[in-house]
PDB file of C-alpha atoms in Angstrom:
ATOM      1  CA  UNK T1276      72.851 107.018 100.483  1.00  0.00           C
ATOM      2  CA  UNK T1277      74.465 107.034  96.973  1.00  0.00           C
ATOM      3  CA  UNK T1278      78.026 105.554  95.359  1.00  0.00           C
ATOM      4  CA  UNK T1279      79.554 106.635  92.470  1.00  0.00           C
ATOM      5  CA  UNK T1280      81.867 104.802  89.524  1.00  0.00           C
ATOM      6  CA  UNK T1281      83.002 105.397  86.312  1.00  0.00           C
ATOM      7  CA  UNK T1282      79.683 104.432  84.780  1.00  0.00           C
ATOM      8  CA  UNK T1283      77.147 103.642  88.006  1.00  0.00           C
ATOM      9  CA  UNK T1284      75.384 105.122  89.935  1.00  0.00           C
ATOM     10  CA  UNK T1285      74.370 102.702  93.093  1.00  0.00           C
ATOM     11  CA  UNK T1286      71.626 104.252  95.309  1.00  0.00           C
ATOM     12  CA  UNK T1287      69.118 103.137  98.115  1.00  0.00           C
ATOM     13  CA  UNK T1288      66.405 101.248  97.376  1.00  0.00           C
ATOM     14  CA  UNK T1289      63.645 102.938  97.096  1.00  0.00           C
ATOM     15  CA  UNK T1290      59.780 102.255  96.643  1.00  0.00           C
ATOM     16  CA  UNK T1291      60.277 103.947  93.166  1.00  0.00           C
ATOM     17  CA  UNK T1292      62.801 101.730  92.218  1.00  0.00           C
ATOM     18  CA  UNK T1293      60.085  98.848  92.075  1.00  0.00           C
ATOM     19  CA  UNK T1294      58.842  98.479  88.626  1.00  0.00           C
ATOM     20  CA  UNK T1295      62.976  99.100  87.629  1.00  0.00           C
ATOM     21  CA  UNK T1296      63.053  96.068  89.486  1.00  0.00           C
ATOM     22  CA  UNK T1297      60.123  94.149  88.417  1.00  0.00           C
ATOM     23  CA  UNK T1298      61.040  94.399  84.763  1.00  0.00           C
ATOM     24  CA  UNK T1299      64.856  93.320  85.664  1.00  0.00           C
ATOM     25  CA  UNK T1300      63.461  90.353  87.237  1.00  0.00           C
ATOM     26  CA  UNK T1301      60.946  89.168  84.674  1.00  0.00           C
ATOM     27  CA  UNK T1302      63.699  89.834  82.215  1.00  0.00           C
ATOM     28  CA  UNK T1303      65.947  87.723  83.910  1.00  0.00           C
ATOM     29  CA  UNK T1304      63.866  85.128  85.871  1.00  0.00           C
ATOM     30  CA  UNK T1305      65.355  81.941  83.149  1.00  0.00           C
ATOM     31  CA  UNK T1306      68.556  82.264  84.622  1.00  0.00           C
ATOM     32  CA  UNK T1307      68.358  84.403  88.145  1.00  0.00           C
ATOM     33  CA  UNK T1308      65.035  81.372  88.838  1.00  0.00           C
ATOM     34  CA  UNK T1309      68.234  78.500  88.509  1.00  0.00           C
ATOM     35  CA  UNK T1310      70.133  79.799  91.638  1.00  0.00           C
ATOM     36  CA  UNK T1311      67.303  81.764  93.374  1.00  0.00           C
ATOM     37  CA  UNK T1312      64.297  80.535  94.845  1.00  0.00           C
ATOM     38  CA  UNK T1313      62.321  84.257  94.732  1.00  0.00           C
ATOM     39  CA  UNK T1314      63.185  84.320  91.369  1.00  0.00           C
ATOM     40  CA  UNK T1315      59.871  82.599  90.025  1.00  0.00           C
ATOM     41  CA  UNK T1316      57.475  83.375  86.295  1.00  0.00           C
ATOM     42  CA  UNK T1317      54.978  84.803  88.671  1.00  0.00           C
ATOM     43  CA  UNK T1318      56.989  87.038  90.276  1.00  0.00           C
ATOM     44  CA  UNK T1319      54.843  90.095  90.390  1.00  0.00           C
ATOM     45  CA  UNK T1320      54.913  94.632  90.589  1.00  0.00           C
ATOM     46  CA  UNK T1321      53.779  93.499  94.835  1.00  0.00           C
ATOM     47  CA  UNK T1322      56.677  90.974  95.114  1.00  0.00           C
ATOM     48  CA  UNK T1323      58.749  94.290  94.210  1.00  0.00           C
ATOM     49  CA  UNK T1324      57.642  96.521  96.388  1.00  0.00           C
ATOM     50  CA  UNK T1325      57.798  93.679  98.972  1.00  0.00           C
ATOM     51  CA  UNK T1326      61.528  93.374  98.555  1.00  0.00           C
ATOM     52  CA  UNK T1327      62.037  96.985  98.851  1.00  0.00           C
ATOM     53  CA  UNK T1328      60.446  97.517 102.862  1.00  0.00           C
ATOM     54  CA  UNK T1329      62.157  95.119 103.791  1.00  0.00           C
ATOM     55  CA  UNK T1330      65.607  96.106 101.953  1.00  0.00           C
ATOM     56  CA  UNK T1331      64.503  99.489 103.453  1.00  0.00           C
ATOM     57  CA  UNK T1332      64.099  97.893 106.815  1.00  0.00           C
ATOM     58  CA  UNK T1333      67.048  96.268 107.149  1.00  0.00           C
ATOM     59  CA  UNK T1334      68.846  99.401 106.192  1.00  0.00           C
ATOM     60  CA  UNK T1335      67.312 101.653 108.671  1.00  0.00           C
ATOM     61  CA  UNK T1336      68.351  98.872 111.468  1.00  0.00           C
ATOM     62  CA  UNK T1337      71.712  98.879 110.057  1.00  0.00           C
ATOM     63  CA  UNK T1338      71.476  95.469 108.762  1.00  0.00           C
ATOM     64  CA  UNK T1339      72.212  95.392 105.734  1.00  0.00           C
ATOM     65  CA  UNK T1340      72.384  97.940 102.189  1.00  0.00           C
ATOM     66  CA  UNK T1341      70.433  97.429  99.238  1.00  0.00           C
ATOM     67  CA  UNK T1342      71.154  99.488  96.293  1.00  0.00           C
ATOM     68  CA  UNK T1343      70.101  99.417  93.176  1.00  0.00           C
ATOM     69  CA  UNK T1344      72.585  99.689  90.223  1.00  0.00           C
ATOM     70  CA  UNK T1345      71.793 102.348  87.530  1.00  0.00           C
ATOM     71  CA  UNK T1346      73.826 103.949  84.570  1.00  0.00           C
ATOM     72  CA  UNK T1347      75.273 106.948  85.121  1.00  0.00           C
ATOM     73  CA  UNK T1348      74.741 107.761  81.572  1.00  0.00           C
ATOM     74  CA  UNK T1349      71.233 107.134  80.837  1.00  0.00           C
ATOM     75  CA  UNK T1350      70.115 106.178  84.957  1.00  0.00           C
ATOM     76  CA  UNK T1351      68.865 102.733  82.889  1.00  0.00           C
ATOM     77  CA  UNK T1352      68.279  99.783  85.987  1.00  0.00           C
ATOM     78  CA  UNK T1353      70.290  97.406  85.816  1.00  0.00           C
ATOM     79  CA  UNK T1354      70.570  95.537  89.056  1.00  0.00           C
ATOM     80  CA  UNK T1355      71.047  94.464  92.911  1.00  0.00           C
ATOM     81  CA  UNK T1356      73.924  95.027  94.953  1.00  0.00           C
ATOM     82  CA  UNK T1357      73.432  94.364  98.739  1.00  0.00           C
ATOM     83  CA  UNK T1358      75.891  94.564 101.968  1.00  0.00           C
ATOM     84  CA  UNK T1359      74.921  93.170 104.798  1.00  0.00           C
ATOM     85  CA  UNK T1360      76.558  93.484 107.603  1.00  0.00           C
ATOM     86  CA  UNK T1361      77.352  89.949 109.576  1.00  0.00           C
ATOM     87  CA  UNK T1362      76.649  90.316 113.358  1.00  0.00           C
ATOM     88  CA  UNK T1363      79.192  89.499 115.814  1.00  0.00           C
ATOM     89  CA  UNK T1364      77.265  86.340 117.529  1.00  0.00           C
ATOM     90  CA  UNK T1365      80.206  83.773 118.913  1.00  0.00           C
ATOM     91  CA  UNK T1366      82.573  86.824 120.047  1.00  0.00           C
ATOM     92  CA  UNK T1367      84.927  87.391 116.795  1.00  0.00           C
ATOM     93  CA  UNK T1368      84.898  90.913 116.831  1.00  0.00           C
ATOM     94  CA  UNK T1369      85.690  90.903 113.407  1.00  0.00           C
ATOM     95  CA  UNK T1370      83.437  94.158 111.207  1.00  0.00           C
ATOM     96  CA  UNK T1371      82.619  91.815 108.426  1.00  0.00           C
ATOM     97  CA  UNK T1372      80.107  91.962 105.703  1.00  0.00           C
ATOM     98  CA  UNK T1373      78.770  90.010 103.201  1.00  0.00           C
ATOM     99  CA  UNK T1374      77.890  90.792  99.845  1.00  0.00           C
ATOM    100  CA  UNK T1375      76.403  88.942  96.940  1.00  0.00           C
ATOM    101  CA  UNK T1376      74.545  91.287  93.521  1.00  0.00           C
ATOM    102  CA  UNK T1377      72.522  90.351  90.404  1.00  0.00           C
ATOM    103  CA  UNK T1378      72.410  92.313  87.484  1.00  0.00           C
ATOM    104  CA  UNK T1379      70.456  91.715  84.739  1.00  0.00           C
ATOM    105  CA  UNK T1380      70.292  89.645  81.171  1.00  0.00           C
ATOM    106  CA  UNK T1381      70.802  92.547  78.853  1.00  0.00           C
ATOM    107  CA  UNK T1382      73.360  94.382  81.084  1.00  0.00           C
ATOM    108  CA  UNK T1383      75.196  91.261  81.799  1.00  0.00           C
ATOM    109  CA  UNK T1384      78.772  90.251  80.931  1.00  0.00           C
ATOM    110  CA  UNK T1385      80.114  93.731  80.877  1.00  0.00           C
ATOM    111  CA  UNK T1386      81.574  93.987  84.490  1.00  0.00           C
ATOM    112  CA  UNK T1387      78.864  96.232  86.067  1.00  0.00           C
ATOM    113  CA  UNK T1388      78.901  93.606  89.083  1.00  0.00           C
ATOM    114  CA  UNK T1389      81.959  93.546  89.692  1.00  0.00           C
ATOM    115  CA  UNK T1390      82.676  97.105  89.107  1.00  0.00           C
ATOM    116  CA  UNK T1391      79.261  97.451  91.739  1.00  0.00           C
ATOM    117  CA  UNK T1392      80.559  94.667  94.438  1.00  0.00           C
ATOM    118  CA  UNK T1393      84.507  97.106  94.269  1.00  0.00           C
ATOM    119  CA  UNK T1394      83.116 100.270  94.979  1.00  0.00           C
ATOM    120  CA  UNK T1395      80.805  97.710  97.880  1.00  0.00           C
ATOM    121  CA  UNK T1396      83.920  96.833  99.072  1.00  0.00           C
ATOM    122  CA  UNK T1397      85.835 100.021  98.974  1.00  0.00           C
ATOM    123  CA  UNK T1398      82.845 101.631 101.119  1.00  0.00           C
ATOM    124  CA  UNK T1399      82.749  98.480 103.534  1.00  0.00           C
ATOM    125  CA  UNK T1400      86.615  99.212 103.780  1.00  0.00           C
ATOM    126  CA  UNK T1401      87.054 102.826 104.578  1.00  0.00           C
ATOM    127  CA  UNK T1402      83.649 103.895 106.290  1.00  0.00           C
ATOM    128  CA  UNK T1403      82.523 101.025 107.698  1.00  0.00           C
ATOM    129  CA  UNK T1404      86.194  99.776 108.871  1.00  0.00           C
ATOM    130  CA  UNK T1405      85.486  96.268 107.562  1.00  0.00           C
ATOM    131  CA  UNK T1406      88.173  93.619 108.592  1.00  0.00           C
ATOM    132  CA  UNK T1407      87.155  91.131 106.061  1.00  0.00           C
ATOM    133  CA  UNK T1408      84.524  90.904 102.948  1.00  0.00           C
ATOM    134  CA  UNK T1409      82.918  88.056 101.718  1.00  0.00           C
ATOM    135  CA  UNK T1410      80.834  86.454  99.112  1.00  0.00           C
ATOM    136  CA  UNK T1411      79.206  82.989  98.449  1.00  0.00           C
ATOM    137  CA  UNK T1412      78.144  81.428  94.913  1.00  0.00           C
ATOM    138  CA  UNK T1413      77.150  78.628  93.554  1.00  0.00           C
ATOM    139  CA  UNK T1414      80.576  76.245  92.667  1.00  0.00           C
ATOM    140  CA  UNK T1415      79.037  76.054  88.872  1.00  0.00           C
ATOM    141  CA  UNK T1416      77.330  79.388  88.781  1.00  0.00           C
ATOM    142  CA  UNK T1417      79.880  80.558  86.341  1.00  0.00           C
ATOM    143  CA  UNK T1418      79.161  83.831  85.679  1.00  0.00           C
ATOM    144  CA  UNK T1419      78.742  84.940  89.718  1.00  0.00           C
ATOM    145  CA  UNK T1420      82.050  83.488  89.577  1.00  0.00           C
ATOM    146  CA  UNK T1421      83.750  85.495  86.733  1.00  0.00           C
ATOM    147  CA  UNK T1422      81.869  87.985  88.580  1.00  0.00           C
ATOM    148  CA  UNK T1423      83.999  87.982  91.963  1.00  0.00           C
ATOM    149  CA  UNK T1424      87.182  87.240  90.916  1.00  0.00           C
ATOM    150  CA  UNK T1425      86.853  90.370  88.511  1.00  0.00           C
ATOM    151  CA  UNK T1426      85.632  92.437  91.308  1.00  0.00           C
ATOM    152  CA  UNK T1427      89.035  91.730  93.248  1.00  0.00           C
ATOM    153  CA  UNK T1428      87.655  88.962  95.754  1.00  0.00           C
ATOM    154  CA  UNK T1429      89.867  85.631  96.469  1.00  0.00           C
ATOM    155  CA  UNK T1430      88.223  81.808  96.328  1.00  0.00           C
ATOM    156  CA  UNK T1431      88.729  80.997 100.018  1.00  0.00           C
ATOM    157  CA  UNK T1432      87.403  77.680 100.200  1.00  0.00           C
ATOM    158  CA  UNK T1433      84.207  75.308  98.343  1.00  0.00           C
ATOM    159  CA  UNK T1434      82.187  73.642 100.809  1.00  0.00           C
ATOM    160  CA  UNK T1435      80.784  70.706  99.332  1.00  0.00           C
ATOM    161  CA  UNK T1436      76.944  69.683  99.421  1.00  0.00           C
ATOM    162  CA  UNK T1437      76.491  72.800 101.155  1.00  0.00           C
ATOM    163  CA  UNK T1438      73.324  74.106  98.971  1.00  0.00           C
ATOM    164  CA  UNK T1439      70.057  73.261  97.808  1.00  0.00           C
ATOM    165  CA  UNK T1440      68.911  74.981  94.158  1.00  0.00           C
ATOM    166  CA  UNK T1441      65.771  75.692  93.144  1.00  0.00           C
ATOM    167  CA  UNK T1442      65.269  72.307  90.756  1.00  0.00           C
ATOM    168  CA  UNK T1443      66.298  70.527  94.492  1.00  0.00           C
ATOM    169  CA  UNK T1444      70.251  69.364  93.129  1.00  0.00           C
ATOM    170  CA  UNK T1445      72.519  69.585  95.637  1.00  0.00           C
ATOM    171  CA  UNK T1446      75.253  72.047  95.048  1.00  0.00           C
ATOM    172  CA  UNK T1447      78.571  73.471  96.242  1.00  0.00           C
ATOM    173  CA  UNK T1448      79.440  76.787  97.908  1.00  0.00           C
ATOM    174  CA  UNK T1449      82.133  78.585  97.028  1.00  0.00           C
ATOM    175  CA  UNK T1450      83.290  81.469  99.403  1.00  0.00           C
ATOM    176  CA  UNK T1451      85.093  84.520  97.805  1.00  0.00           C
ATOM    177  CA  UNK T1452      86.671  86.950 100.591  1.00  0.00           C
ATOM    178  CA  UNK T1453      88.547  89.998 100.825  1.00  0.00           C
ATOM    179  CA  UNK T1454      90.466  90.945 104.137  1.00  0.00           C
ATOM    180  CA  UNK T1455      91.973  93.468 105.052  1.00  0.00           C
TER     181      UNK T1455
END
Protein backbone atom coordinates (compact mmCIF):
# COMPACT_ATOMS: atom_id res chain seq x y z
CA UNK A 1 0.00 0.00 0.00
CA UNK A 2 1.11 3.53 -0.72
CA UNK A 3 -0.01 6.79 0.91
CA UNK A 4 1.17 10.23 -0.18
CA UNK A 5 1.44 13.73 1.24
CA UNK A 6 2.89 16.85 -0.36
CA UNK A 7 6.40 15.94 0.77
CA UNK A 8 6.26 12.24 1.64
CA UNK A 9 5.62 8.74 0.36
CA UNK A 10 4.47 6.18 2.91
CA UNK A 11 5.01 2.73 1.45
CA UNK A 12 4.36 -0.71 2.91
CA UNK A 13 7.64 -2.02 4.24
CA UNK A 14 9.37 -4.49 1.89
CA UNK A 15 12.56 -6.55 2.13
CA UNK A 16 14.21 -4.12 -0.28
CA UNK A 17 13.98 -1.52 2.54
CA UNK A 18 16.30 -3.48 4.85
CA UNK A 19 19.47 -1.50 4.15
CA UNK A 20 17.65 1.84 4.45
CA UNK A 21 16.17 0.82 7.80
CA UNK A 22 19.52 -0.52 9.01
CA UNK A 23 21.33 2.70 8.04
CA UNK A 24 18.59 4.88 9.57
CA UNK A 25 18.79 3.01 12.87
CA UNK A 26 22.61 3.12 12.91
CA UNK A 27 22.55 6.88 12.28
CA UNK A 28 19.98 7.42 15.03
CA UNK A 29 20.85 4.69 17.52
CA UNK A 30 22.00 7.05 20.29
CA UNK A 31 18.63 8.84 20.29
CA UNK A 32 16.47 5.77 19.61
CA UNK A 33 18.16 3.67 22.31
CA UNK A 34 16.92 6.10 24.96
CA UNK A 35 13.33 5.05 24.22
CA UNK A 36 13.35 1.70 22.41
CA UNK A 37 15.01 -1.48 23.74
CA UNK A 38 15.49 -2.85 20.21
CA UNK A 39 17.71 0.10 19.24
CA UNK A 40 21.16 -1.11 20.25
CA UNK A 41 24.68 -0.24 19.10
CA UNK A 42 25.06 -3.70 17.56
CA UNK A 43 21.84 -3.38 15.48
CA UNK A 44 22.54 -5.08 12.16
CA UNK A 45 21.11 -5.77 8.73
CA UNK A 46 19.72 -9.14 9.83
CA UNK A 47 17.69 -7.43 12.57
CA UNK A 48 16.30 -5.00 9.98
CA UNK A 49 15.31 -7.99 7.81
CA UNK A 50 13.65 -9.69 10.80
CA UNK A 51 11.75 -6.47 11.55
CA UNK A 52 10.50 -6.38 7.96
CA UNK A 53 9.47 -10.06 8.02
CA UNK A 54 7.44 -9.42 11.17
CA UNK A 55 5.91 -6.26 9.65
CA UNK A 56 4.85 -8.15 6.52
CA UNK A 57 3.32 -10.93 8.64
CA UNK A 58 1.37 -8.40 10.74
CA UNK A 59 0.13 -6.69 7.58
CA UNK A 60 -1.04 -9.97 6.06
CA UNK A 61 -2.91 -10.74 9.30
CA UNK A 62 -4.41 -7.21 9.34
CA UNK A 63 -2.84 -6.61 12.78
CA UNK A 64 -0.61 -3.69 11.85
CA UNK A 65 0.55 -1.72 8.84
CA UNK A 66 4.18 -0.60 8.85
CA UNK A 67 5.28 2.01 6.33
CA UNK A 68 8.63 3.39 5.33
CA UNK A 69 8.60 7.17 5.15
CA UNK A 70 10.45 8.52 2.12
CA UNK A 71 10.90 11.89 0.50
CA UNK A 72 8.66 12.33 -2.55
CA UNK A 73 11.31 14.42 -4.29
CA UNK A 74 14.45 12.36 -3.59
CA UNK A 75 13.22 8.94 -2.42
CA UNK A 76 15.46 9.22 0.66
CA UNK A 77 14.46 7.01 3.60
CA UNK A 78 13.38 9.14 6.55
CA UNK A 79 11.86 6.73 9.05
CA UNK A 80 9.08 4.34 9.96
CA UNK A 81 5.43 4.82 10.90
CA UNK A 82 3.01 2.16 12.06
CA UNK A 83 -0.76 1.88 12.29
CA UNK A 84 -1.71 -0.98 14.60
CA UNK A 85 -5.23 -2.37 14.91
CA UNK A 86 -6.32 -2.66 18.55
CA UNK A 87 -8.36 -5.85 18.93
CA UNK A 88 -11.78 -5.82 20.55
CA UNK A 89 -10.86 -7.81 23.66
CA UNK A 90 -13.40 -6.26 26.03
CA UNK A 91 -16.45 -6.18 23.75
CA UNK A 92 -16.22 -2.40 23.24
CA UNK A 93 -16.63 -2.68 19.47
CA UNK A 94 -14.85 0.64 18.90
CA UNK A 95 -12.79 0.68 15.68
CA UNK A 96 -9.50 1.69 17.31
CA UNK A 97 -5.88 1.98 16.16
CA UNK A 98 -2.53 2.88 17.68
CA UNK A 99 0.10 4.87 15.79
CA UNK A 100 3.82 5.18 16.30
CA UNK A 101 6.77 6.66 14.46
CA UNK A 102 10.48 7.29 14.43
CA UNK A 103 12.34 9.62 12.10
CA UNK A 104 16.08 9.32 11.48
CA UNK A 105 18.25 11.98 13.10
CA UNK A 106 19.26 13.72 9.86
CA UNK A 107 15.58 14.37 9.03
CA UNK A 108 14.27 15.08 12.54
CA UNK A 109 12.72 18.41 13.49
CA UNK A 110 11.29 19.18 10.05
CA UNK A 111 7.74 17.96 10.66
CA UNK A 112 8.03 14.75 8.66
CA UNK A 113 6.87 12.51 11.51
CA UNK A 114 3.82 14.66 12.20
CA UNK A 115 2.98 14.82 8.48
CA UNK A 116 3.22 11.03 8.18
CA UNK A 117 1.10 10.49 11.31
CA UNK A 118 -1.57 12.89 10.01
CA UNK A 119 -1.75 10.83 6.83
CA UNK A 120 -2.05 7.58 8.80
CA UNK A 121 -4.86 9.04 10.90
CA UNK A 122 -6.63 10.25 7.76
CA UNK A 123 -6.29 6.73 6.29
CA UNK A 124 -7.59 5.16 9.52
CA UNK A 125 -10.57 7.52 9.48
CA UNK A 126 -11.52 7.40 5.81
CA UNK A 127 -10.60 3.85 4.83
CA UNK A 128 -10.67 1.85 8.06
CA UNK A 129 -13.55 3.79 9.67
CA UNK A 130 -11.62 4.42 12.89
CA UNK A 131 -13.41 6.14 15.74
CA UNK A 132 -10.28 6.42 17.87
CA UNK A 133 -6.56 6.61 17.12
CA UNK A 134 -4.06 6.89 19.94
CA UNK A 135 -0.34 6.99 20.62
CA UNK A 136 1.83 6.59 23.68
CA UNK A 137 5.01 8.55 24.41
CA UNK A 138 7.43 8.69 27.29
CA UNK A 139 6.67 11.86 29.26
CA UNK A 140 10.27 13.06 28.87
CA UNK A 141 10.47 12.45 25.10
CA UNK A 142 10.08 16.05 23.97
CA UNK A 143 10.57 15.25 20.27
CA UNK A 144 7.74 12.69 20.29
CA UNK A 145 5.51 15.02 22.28
CA UNK A 146 6.06 17.75 19.68
CA UNK A 147 5.34 15.25 16.89
CA UNK A 148 2.04 14.21 18.48
CA UNK A 149 0.95 17.81 19.00
CA UNK A 150 1.84 18.76 15.41
CA UNK A 151 -0.02 15.68 14.14
CA UNK A 152 -3.16 17.00 15.83
CA UNK A 153 -3.42 14.48 18.65
CA UNK A 154 -4.69 15.66 22.02
CA UNK A 155 -3.09 14.80 25.35
CA UNK A 156 -5.57 12.55 27.08
CA UNK A 157 -3.78 11.20 30.15
CA UNK A 158 -0.46 10.73 31.87
CA UNK A 159 0.09 7.38 33.53
CA UNK A 160 2.55 7.54 36.40
CA UNK A 161 5.50 5.13 36.42
CA UNK A 162 3.90 3.15 33.61
CA UNK A 163 7.02 2.15 31.68
CA UNK A 164 10.61 1.19 32.20
CA UNK A 165 13.08 2.81 29.81
CA UNK A 166 15.97 0.79 28.35
CA UNK A 167 18.30 2.24 31.01
CA UNK A 168 16.06 0.75 33.71
CA UNK A 169 14.54 4.02 34.93
CA UNK A 170 10.82 4.39 35.60
CA UNK A 171 9.00 6.83 33.34
CA UNK A 172 5.50 8.21 32.93
CA UNK A 173 3.55 7.45 29.76
CA UNK A 174 1.51 10.13 27.99
CA UNK A 175 -1.54 8.97 26.04
CA UNK A 176 -2.41 11.04 22.95
CA UNK A 177 -5.60 10.61 20.95
CA UNK A 178 -7.65 11.56 17.93
CA UNK A 179 -11.33 10.74 18.19
CA UNK A 180 -14.13 11.06 15.69
